[in-house]
mmCIF file of C-alpha atoms and ligand atoms in Angstrom:
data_model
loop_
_atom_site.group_PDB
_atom_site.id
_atom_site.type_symbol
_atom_site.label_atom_id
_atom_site.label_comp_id
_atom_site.label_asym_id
_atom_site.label_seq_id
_atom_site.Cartn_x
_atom_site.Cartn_y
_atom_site.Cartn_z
ATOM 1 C CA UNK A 800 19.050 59.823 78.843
ATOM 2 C CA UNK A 801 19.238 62.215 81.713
ATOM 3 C CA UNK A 802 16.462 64.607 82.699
ATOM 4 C CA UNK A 803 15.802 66.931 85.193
ATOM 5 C CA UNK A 804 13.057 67.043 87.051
ATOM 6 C CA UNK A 805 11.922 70.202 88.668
ATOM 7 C CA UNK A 806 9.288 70.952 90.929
ATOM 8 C CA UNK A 807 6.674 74.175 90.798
ATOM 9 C CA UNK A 808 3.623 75.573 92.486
ATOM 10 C CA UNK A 809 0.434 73.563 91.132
ATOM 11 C CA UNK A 810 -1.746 76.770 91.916
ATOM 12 C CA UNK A 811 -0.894 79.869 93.416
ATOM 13 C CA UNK A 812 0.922 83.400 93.914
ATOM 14 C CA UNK A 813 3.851 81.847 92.203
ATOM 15 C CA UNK A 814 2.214 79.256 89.585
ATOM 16 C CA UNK A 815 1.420 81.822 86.663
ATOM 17 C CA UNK A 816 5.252 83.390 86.679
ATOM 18 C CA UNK A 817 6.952 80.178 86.949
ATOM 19 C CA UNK A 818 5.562 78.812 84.151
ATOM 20 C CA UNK A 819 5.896 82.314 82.047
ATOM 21 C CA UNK A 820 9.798 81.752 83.406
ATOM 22 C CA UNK A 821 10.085 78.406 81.528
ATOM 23 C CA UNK A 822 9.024 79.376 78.542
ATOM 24 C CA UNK A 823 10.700 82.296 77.954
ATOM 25 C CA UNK A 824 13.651 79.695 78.548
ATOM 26 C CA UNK A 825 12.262 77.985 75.773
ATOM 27 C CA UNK A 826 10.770 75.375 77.168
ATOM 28 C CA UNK A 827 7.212 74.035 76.635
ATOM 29 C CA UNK A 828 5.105 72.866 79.047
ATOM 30 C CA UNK A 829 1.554 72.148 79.376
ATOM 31 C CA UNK A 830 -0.551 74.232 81.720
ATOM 32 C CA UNK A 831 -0.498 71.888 84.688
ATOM 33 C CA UNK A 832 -4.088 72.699 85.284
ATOM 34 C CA UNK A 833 -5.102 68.845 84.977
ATOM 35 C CA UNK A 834 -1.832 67.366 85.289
ATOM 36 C CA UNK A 835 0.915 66.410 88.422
ATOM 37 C CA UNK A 836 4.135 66.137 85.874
ATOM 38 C CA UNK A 837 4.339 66.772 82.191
ATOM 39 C CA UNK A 838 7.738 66.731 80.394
ATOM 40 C CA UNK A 839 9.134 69.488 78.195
ATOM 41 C CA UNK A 840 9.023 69.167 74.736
ATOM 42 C CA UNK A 841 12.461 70.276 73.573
ATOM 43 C CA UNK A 842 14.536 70.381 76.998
ATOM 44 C CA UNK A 843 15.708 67.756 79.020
ATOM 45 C CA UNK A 844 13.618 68.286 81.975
ATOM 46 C CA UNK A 845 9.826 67.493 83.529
ATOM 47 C CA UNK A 846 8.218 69.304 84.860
ATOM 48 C CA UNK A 847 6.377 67.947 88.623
ATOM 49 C CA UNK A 848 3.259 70.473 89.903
ATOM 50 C CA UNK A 849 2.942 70.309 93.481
ATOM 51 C CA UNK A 850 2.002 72.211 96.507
ATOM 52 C CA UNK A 851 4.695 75.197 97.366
ATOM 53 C CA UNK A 852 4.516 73.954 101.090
ATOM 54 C CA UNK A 853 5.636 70.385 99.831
ATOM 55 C CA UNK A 854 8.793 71.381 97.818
ATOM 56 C CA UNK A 855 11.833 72.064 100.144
ATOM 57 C CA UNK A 856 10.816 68.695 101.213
ATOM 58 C CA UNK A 857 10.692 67.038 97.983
ATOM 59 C CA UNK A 858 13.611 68.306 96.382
ATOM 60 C CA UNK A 859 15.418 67.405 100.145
ATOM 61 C CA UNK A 860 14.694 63.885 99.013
ATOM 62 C CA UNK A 861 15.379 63.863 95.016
ATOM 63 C CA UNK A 862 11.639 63.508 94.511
ATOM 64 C CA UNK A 863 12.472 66.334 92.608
ATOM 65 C CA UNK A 864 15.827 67.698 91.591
ATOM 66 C CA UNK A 865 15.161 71.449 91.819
ATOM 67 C CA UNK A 866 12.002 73.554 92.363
ATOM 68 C CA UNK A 867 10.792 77.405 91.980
ATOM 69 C CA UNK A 868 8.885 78.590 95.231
ATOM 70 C CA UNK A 869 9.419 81.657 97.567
ATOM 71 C CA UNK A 870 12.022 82.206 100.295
ATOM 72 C CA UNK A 871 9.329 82.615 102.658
ATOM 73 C CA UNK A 872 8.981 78.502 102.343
ATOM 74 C CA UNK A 873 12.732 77.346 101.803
ATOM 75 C CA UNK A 874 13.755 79.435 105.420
ATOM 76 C CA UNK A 875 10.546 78.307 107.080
ATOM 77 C CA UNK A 876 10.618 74.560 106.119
ATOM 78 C CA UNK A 877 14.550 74.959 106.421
ATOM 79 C CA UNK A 878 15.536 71.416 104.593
ATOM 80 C CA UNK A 879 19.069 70.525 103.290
ATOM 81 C CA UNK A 880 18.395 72.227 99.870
ATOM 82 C CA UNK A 881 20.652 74.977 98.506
ATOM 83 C CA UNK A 882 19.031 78.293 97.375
ATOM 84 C CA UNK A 883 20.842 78.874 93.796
ATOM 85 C CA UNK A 884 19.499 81.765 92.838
ATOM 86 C CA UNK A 885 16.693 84.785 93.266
ATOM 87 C CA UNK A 886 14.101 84.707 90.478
ATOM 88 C CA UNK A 887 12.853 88.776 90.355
ATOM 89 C CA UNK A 888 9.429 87.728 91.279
ATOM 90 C CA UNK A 889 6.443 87.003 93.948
ATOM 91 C CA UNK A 890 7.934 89.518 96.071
ATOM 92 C CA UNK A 891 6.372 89.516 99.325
ATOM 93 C CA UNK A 892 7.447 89.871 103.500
ATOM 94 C CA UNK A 893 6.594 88.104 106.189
ATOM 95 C CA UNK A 894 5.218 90.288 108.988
ATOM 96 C CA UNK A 895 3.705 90.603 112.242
ATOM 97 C CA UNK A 896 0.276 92.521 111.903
ATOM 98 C CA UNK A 897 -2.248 93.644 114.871
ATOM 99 C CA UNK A 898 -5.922 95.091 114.683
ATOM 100 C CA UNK A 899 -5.125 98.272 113.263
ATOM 101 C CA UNK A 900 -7.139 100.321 115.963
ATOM 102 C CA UNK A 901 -3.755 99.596 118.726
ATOM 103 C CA UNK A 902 -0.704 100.344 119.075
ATOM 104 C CA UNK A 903 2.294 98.955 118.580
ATOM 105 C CA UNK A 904 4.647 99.980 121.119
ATOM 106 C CA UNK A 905 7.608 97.279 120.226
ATOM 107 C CA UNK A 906 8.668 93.777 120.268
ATOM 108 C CA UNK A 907 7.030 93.842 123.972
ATOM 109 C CA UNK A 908 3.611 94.688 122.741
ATOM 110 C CA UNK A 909 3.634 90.696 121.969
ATOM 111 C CA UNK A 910 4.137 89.703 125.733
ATOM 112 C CA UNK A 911 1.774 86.709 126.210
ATOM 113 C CA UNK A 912 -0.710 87.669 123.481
ATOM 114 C CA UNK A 913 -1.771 84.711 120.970
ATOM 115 C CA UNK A 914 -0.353 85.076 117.701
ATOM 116 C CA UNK A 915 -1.568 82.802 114.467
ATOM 117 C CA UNK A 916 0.933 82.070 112.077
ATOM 118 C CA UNK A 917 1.331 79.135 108.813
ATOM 119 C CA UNK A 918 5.021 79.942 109.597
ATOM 120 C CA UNK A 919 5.779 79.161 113.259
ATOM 121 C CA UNK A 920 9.621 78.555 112.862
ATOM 122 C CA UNK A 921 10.584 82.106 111.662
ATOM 123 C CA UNK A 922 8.289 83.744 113.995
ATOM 124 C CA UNK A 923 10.120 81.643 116.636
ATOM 125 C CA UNK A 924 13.175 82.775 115.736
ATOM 126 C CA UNK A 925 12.017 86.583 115.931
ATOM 127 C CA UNK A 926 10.118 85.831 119.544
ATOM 128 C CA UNK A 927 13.299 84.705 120.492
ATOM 129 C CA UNK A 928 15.590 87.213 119.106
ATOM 130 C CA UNK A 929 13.417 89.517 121.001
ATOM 131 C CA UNK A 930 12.953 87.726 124.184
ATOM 132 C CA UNK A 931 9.370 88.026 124.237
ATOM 133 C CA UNK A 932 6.988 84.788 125.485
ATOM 134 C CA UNK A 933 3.998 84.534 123.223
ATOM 135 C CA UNK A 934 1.452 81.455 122.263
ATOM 136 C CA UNK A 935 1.627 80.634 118.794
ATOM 137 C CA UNK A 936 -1.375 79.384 117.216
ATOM 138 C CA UNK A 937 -0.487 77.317 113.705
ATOM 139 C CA UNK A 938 -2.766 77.233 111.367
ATOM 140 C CA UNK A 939 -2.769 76.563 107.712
ATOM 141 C CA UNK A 940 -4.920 79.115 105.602
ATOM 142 C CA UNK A 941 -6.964 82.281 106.269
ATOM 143 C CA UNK A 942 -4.520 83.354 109.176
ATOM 144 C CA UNK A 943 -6.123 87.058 108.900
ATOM 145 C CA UNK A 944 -9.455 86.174 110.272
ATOM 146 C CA UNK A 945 -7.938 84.798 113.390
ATOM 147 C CA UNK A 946 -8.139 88.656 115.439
ATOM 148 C CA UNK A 947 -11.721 88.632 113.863
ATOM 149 C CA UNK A 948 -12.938 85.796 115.620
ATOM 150 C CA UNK A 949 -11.292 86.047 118.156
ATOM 151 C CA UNK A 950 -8.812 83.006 117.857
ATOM 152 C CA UNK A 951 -5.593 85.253 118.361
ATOM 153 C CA UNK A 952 -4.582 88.535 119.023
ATOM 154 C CA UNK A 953 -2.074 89.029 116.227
ATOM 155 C CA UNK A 954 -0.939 87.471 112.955
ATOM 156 C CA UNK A 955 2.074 86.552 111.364
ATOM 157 C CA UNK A 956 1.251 86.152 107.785
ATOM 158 C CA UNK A 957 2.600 86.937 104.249
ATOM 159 C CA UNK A 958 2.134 90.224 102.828
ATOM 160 C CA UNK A 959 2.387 91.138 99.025
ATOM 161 C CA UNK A 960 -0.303 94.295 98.345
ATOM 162 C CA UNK A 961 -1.386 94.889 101.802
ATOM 163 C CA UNK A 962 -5.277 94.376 100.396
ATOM 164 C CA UNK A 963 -5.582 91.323 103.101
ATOM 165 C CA UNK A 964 -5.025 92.719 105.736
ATOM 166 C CA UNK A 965 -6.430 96.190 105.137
ATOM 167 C CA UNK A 966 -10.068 94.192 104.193
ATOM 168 C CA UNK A 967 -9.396 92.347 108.097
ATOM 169 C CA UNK A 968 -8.531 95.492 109.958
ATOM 170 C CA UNK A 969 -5.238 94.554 110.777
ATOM 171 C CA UNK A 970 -2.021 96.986 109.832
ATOM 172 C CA UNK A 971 1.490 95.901 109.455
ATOM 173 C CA UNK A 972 4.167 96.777 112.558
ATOM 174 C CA UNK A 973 7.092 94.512 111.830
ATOM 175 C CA UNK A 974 8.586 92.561 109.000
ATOM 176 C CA UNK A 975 10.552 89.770 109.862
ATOM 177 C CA UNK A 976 11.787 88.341 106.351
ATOM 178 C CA UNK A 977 11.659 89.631 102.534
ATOM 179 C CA UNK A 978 11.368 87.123 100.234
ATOM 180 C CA UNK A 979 10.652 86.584 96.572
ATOM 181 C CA UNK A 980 10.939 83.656 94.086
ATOM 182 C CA UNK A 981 13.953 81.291 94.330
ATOM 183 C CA UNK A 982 15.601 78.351 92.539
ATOM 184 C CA UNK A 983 16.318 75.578 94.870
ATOM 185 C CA UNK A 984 18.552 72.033 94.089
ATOM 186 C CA UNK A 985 19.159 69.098 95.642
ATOM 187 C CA UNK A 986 22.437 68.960 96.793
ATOM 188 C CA UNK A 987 23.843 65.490 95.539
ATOM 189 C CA UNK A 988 23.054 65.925 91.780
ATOM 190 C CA UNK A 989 24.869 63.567 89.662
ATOM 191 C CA UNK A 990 26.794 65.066 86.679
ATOM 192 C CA UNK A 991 24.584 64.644 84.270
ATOM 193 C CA UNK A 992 21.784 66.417 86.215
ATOM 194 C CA UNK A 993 24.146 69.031 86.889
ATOM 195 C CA UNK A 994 25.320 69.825 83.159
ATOM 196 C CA UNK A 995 21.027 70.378 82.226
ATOM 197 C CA UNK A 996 20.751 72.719 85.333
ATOM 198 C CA UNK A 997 23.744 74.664 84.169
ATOM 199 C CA UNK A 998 22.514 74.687 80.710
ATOM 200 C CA UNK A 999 18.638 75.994 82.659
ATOM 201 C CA UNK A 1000 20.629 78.219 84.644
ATOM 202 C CA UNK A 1001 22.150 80.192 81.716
ATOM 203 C CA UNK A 1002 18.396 80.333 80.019
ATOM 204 C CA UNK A 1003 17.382 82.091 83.574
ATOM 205 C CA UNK A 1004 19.744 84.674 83.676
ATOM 206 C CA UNK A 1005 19.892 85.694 80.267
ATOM 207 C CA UNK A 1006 16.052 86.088 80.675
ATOM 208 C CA UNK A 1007 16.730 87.730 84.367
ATOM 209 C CA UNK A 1008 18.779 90.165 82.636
ATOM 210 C CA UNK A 1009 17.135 91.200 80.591
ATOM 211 C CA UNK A 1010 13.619 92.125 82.221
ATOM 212 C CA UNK A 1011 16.583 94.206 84.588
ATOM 213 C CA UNK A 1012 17.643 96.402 81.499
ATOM 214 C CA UNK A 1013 16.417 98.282 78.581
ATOM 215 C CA UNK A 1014 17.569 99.360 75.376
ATOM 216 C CA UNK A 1015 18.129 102.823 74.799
ATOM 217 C CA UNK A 1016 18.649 104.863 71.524
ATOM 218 C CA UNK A 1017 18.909 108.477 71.263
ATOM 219 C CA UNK A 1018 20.039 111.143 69.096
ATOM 220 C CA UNK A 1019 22.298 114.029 70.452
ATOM 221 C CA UNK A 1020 24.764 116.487 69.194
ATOM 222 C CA UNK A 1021 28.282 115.282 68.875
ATOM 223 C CA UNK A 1022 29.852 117.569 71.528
ATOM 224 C CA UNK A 1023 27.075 116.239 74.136
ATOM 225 C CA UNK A 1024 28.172 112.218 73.772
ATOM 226 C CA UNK A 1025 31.380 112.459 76.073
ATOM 227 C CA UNK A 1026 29.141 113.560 79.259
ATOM 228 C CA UNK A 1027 26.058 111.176 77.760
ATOM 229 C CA UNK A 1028 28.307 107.882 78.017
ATOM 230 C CA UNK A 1029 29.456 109.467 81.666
ATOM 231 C CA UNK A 1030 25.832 109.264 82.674
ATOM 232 C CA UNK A 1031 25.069 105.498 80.814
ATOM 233 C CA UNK A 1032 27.629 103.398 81.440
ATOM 234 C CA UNK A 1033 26.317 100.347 79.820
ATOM 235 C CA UNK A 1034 27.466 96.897 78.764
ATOM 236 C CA UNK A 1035 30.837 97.784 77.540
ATOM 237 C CA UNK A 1036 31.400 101.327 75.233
ATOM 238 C CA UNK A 1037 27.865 102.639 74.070
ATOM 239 C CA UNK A 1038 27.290 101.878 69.880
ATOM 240 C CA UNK A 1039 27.681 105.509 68.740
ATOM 241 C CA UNK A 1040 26.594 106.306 64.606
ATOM 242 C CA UNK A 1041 26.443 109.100 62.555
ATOM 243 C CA UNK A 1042 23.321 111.053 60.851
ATOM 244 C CA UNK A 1043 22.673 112.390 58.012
ATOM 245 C CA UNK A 1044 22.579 115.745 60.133
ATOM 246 C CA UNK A 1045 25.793 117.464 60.310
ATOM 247 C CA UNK A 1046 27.490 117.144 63.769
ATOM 248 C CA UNK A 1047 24.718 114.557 65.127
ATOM 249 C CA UNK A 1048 25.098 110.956 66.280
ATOM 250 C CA UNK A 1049 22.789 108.434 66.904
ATOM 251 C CA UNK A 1050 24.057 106.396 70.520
ATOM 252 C CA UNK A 1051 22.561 102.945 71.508
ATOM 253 C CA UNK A 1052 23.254 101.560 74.869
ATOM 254 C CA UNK A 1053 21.709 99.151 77.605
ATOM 255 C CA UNK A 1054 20.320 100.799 81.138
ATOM 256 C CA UNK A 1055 19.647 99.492 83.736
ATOM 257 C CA UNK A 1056 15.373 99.185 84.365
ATOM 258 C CA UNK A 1057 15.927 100.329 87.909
ATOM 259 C CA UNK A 1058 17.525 103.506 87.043
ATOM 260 C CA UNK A 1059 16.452 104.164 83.478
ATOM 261 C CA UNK A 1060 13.798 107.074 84.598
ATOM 262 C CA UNK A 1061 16.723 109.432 86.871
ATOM 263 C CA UNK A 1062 18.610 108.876 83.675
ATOM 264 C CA UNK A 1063 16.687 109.924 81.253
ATOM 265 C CA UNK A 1064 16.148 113.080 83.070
ATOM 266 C CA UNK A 1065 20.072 113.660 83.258
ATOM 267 C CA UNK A 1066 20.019 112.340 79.546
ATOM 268 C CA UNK A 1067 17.723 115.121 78.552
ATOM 269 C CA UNK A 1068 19.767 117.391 80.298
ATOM 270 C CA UNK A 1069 22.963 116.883 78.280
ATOM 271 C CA UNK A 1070 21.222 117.465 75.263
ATOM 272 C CA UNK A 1071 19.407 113.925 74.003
ATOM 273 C CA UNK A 1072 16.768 114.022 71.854
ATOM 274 C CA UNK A 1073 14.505 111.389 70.404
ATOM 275 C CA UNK A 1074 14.773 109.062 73.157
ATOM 276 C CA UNK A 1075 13.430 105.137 73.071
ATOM 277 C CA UNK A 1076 13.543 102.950 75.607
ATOM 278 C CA UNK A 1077 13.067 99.235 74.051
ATOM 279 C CA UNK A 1078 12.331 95.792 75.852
ATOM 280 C CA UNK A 1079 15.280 93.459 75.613
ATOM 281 C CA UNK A 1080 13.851 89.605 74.693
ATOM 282 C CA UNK A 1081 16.880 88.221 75.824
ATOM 283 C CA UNK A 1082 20.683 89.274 77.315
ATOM 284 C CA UNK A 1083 23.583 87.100 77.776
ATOM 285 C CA UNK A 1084 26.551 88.367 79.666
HETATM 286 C C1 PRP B 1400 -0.851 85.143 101.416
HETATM 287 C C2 PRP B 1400 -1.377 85.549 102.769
HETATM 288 C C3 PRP B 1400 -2.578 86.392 102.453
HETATM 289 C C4 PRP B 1400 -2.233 86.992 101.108
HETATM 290 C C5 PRP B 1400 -1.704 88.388 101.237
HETATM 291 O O1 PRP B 1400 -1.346 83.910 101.015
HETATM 292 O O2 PRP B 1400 -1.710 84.416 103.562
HETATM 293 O O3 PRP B 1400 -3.733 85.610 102.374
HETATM 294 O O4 PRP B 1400 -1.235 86.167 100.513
HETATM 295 O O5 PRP B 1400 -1.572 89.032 99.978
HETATM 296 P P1 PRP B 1400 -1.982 90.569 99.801
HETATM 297 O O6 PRP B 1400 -1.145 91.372 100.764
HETATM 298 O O7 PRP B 1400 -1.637 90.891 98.366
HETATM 299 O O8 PRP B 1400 -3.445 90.709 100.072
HETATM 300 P P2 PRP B 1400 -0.614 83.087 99.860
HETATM 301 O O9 PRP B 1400 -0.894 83.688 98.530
HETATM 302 O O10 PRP B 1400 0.816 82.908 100.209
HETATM 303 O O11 PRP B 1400 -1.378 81.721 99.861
HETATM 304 P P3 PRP B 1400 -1.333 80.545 100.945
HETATM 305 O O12 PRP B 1400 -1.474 81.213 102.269
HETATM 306 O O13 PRP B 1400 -2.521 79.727 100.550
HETATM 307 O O14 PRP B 1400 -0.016 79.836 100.736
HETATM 308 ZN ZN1 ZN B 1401 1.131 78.127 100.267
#
């Protein structure tokens, strides 16, 4: 029988919510605290734990056949991999920061200063972009003490709170990439490979779409519900029931988590009353 083998971060930003990801899919797995592969209990699919840095490479080569890590990797390591879809988490940039007592007075400021960097590809491709000449210094780990000791006179390093480089003196000037968690596949799956992704695929999104929107229910006079659907559009028509109280309904709908606080305002406006916002466990479109 067919399985699936996909590859995720052993330890790291992205470890903890790939692992959540799975098994609000369902799917059981053991920690991978001790462990370099452990296989799901009740899904086709094992589960390999490996260094984020490793897997563009891995799934390049069917080591594995898919993999969860950030964009910041996949567009750095740039393998022949296809990026299948974004994941809602480890959001975090790649950016350019300087000692935060100078300024930064463009691309230009970079002229033949040293800059260290775990990702020298996409901070070639911005030197370039910008014509500026600058010595890049790779190095694997703790790029924010380079300015400190004096190894370079910049970084190009990921940023996700800003703590880092705050507690290095060093401030942020320019963001060259945005990136968050992605699903990545090898690109010569055979079918039966395929038909378990599909069937993973469909576990993500229902679980995607659901940490997106809530569920709303609300109580507002009759008269108010033809502007109240105008503001929440939801899935299809809102579910719209009758109380006990004469010329009151009851209206449940889904929102979108993005938006859900401007509407309630607007909600409140038209006349709502009694309004909860509920989690949604699951949501399949
Ligand atoms: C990045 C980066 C910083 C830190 C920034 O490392 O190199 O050390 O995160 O995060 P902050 O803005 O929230 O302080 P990462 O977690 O990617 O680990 P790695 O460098 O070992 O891959
Ligand atoms: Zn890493």
């Amino acid at each position: 029988m067919s399985v699936l083998k996909i590859a995720i971060q052993k330890t790291g930003r992205l470890s903890e919510n790939s692992r959540k990801l799975l098994e609000e899919c369902g799917i059981k797995i053991s920690n991978g605290a001790n462990v370099l592969k452990s296989a799901a209990g009740n899904f086709p699919i094992e589960v390999l734990y490996l260094r984020d840095d490793d897997i563009p490479q891995y799934v390049e080569q069917q080591v594995a056949d898919i993999g969860i890590l950030g964009e910041n990797i996949v567009y750095e390591n740039d393998k022949e991999v296809d990026i299948l879809e974004q994941l809602g988490f480890a959001h975090c940039r790649l950016s350019l920061a300087i000692p935060k007592e100078d300024s930064f007075t463009g691309p230009e400021y970079l002229m033949d200063k040293k800059i260290a960097t775990s990702y020298p590809n996409l901070l070639k491709g911005y030197l370039k972009k910008n014509n500026v000449r600058a010595q890049i210094e790779e190095i694997s780990g703790s790029v924010e003490i380079a300015p400190g000791i004096g190894l370079a006179d910049a970084v190009c390093d990921i940023v996700s709170s800003g703590t880092t480089l705050l507690t290095n003196g060093l401030k942020e000037v320019v963001t060259i990439l945005k990136s968050q968690a992605v699903i990545i596949a090898n690109r010569n799956l055979d079918e039966a490979k395929k038909e378990i992704l599909e069937r993973l695929l469909f576990r993500i999104r229902a679980v995607k779409n659901a940490k997106e929107n809530k569920y709303i229910l609300l109580n507002a006079p009759q008269d108010a519900i033809q502007e109240i659907c105008r503001i929440l559009p939801g899935m299809k028509s809102p579910t719209i029931l009758p109380l006990v109280e004469e010329g009151w309904c009851s209206l449940h709908s889904v929102v979108r988590e993005d938006d859900f606080w401007e509407r309630i305002s607007q909600l409140k406006k038209a006349g709502a009353e009694g309004i909860l916002v509920i989690p949604i466990e699951k949501m399949i479109t």
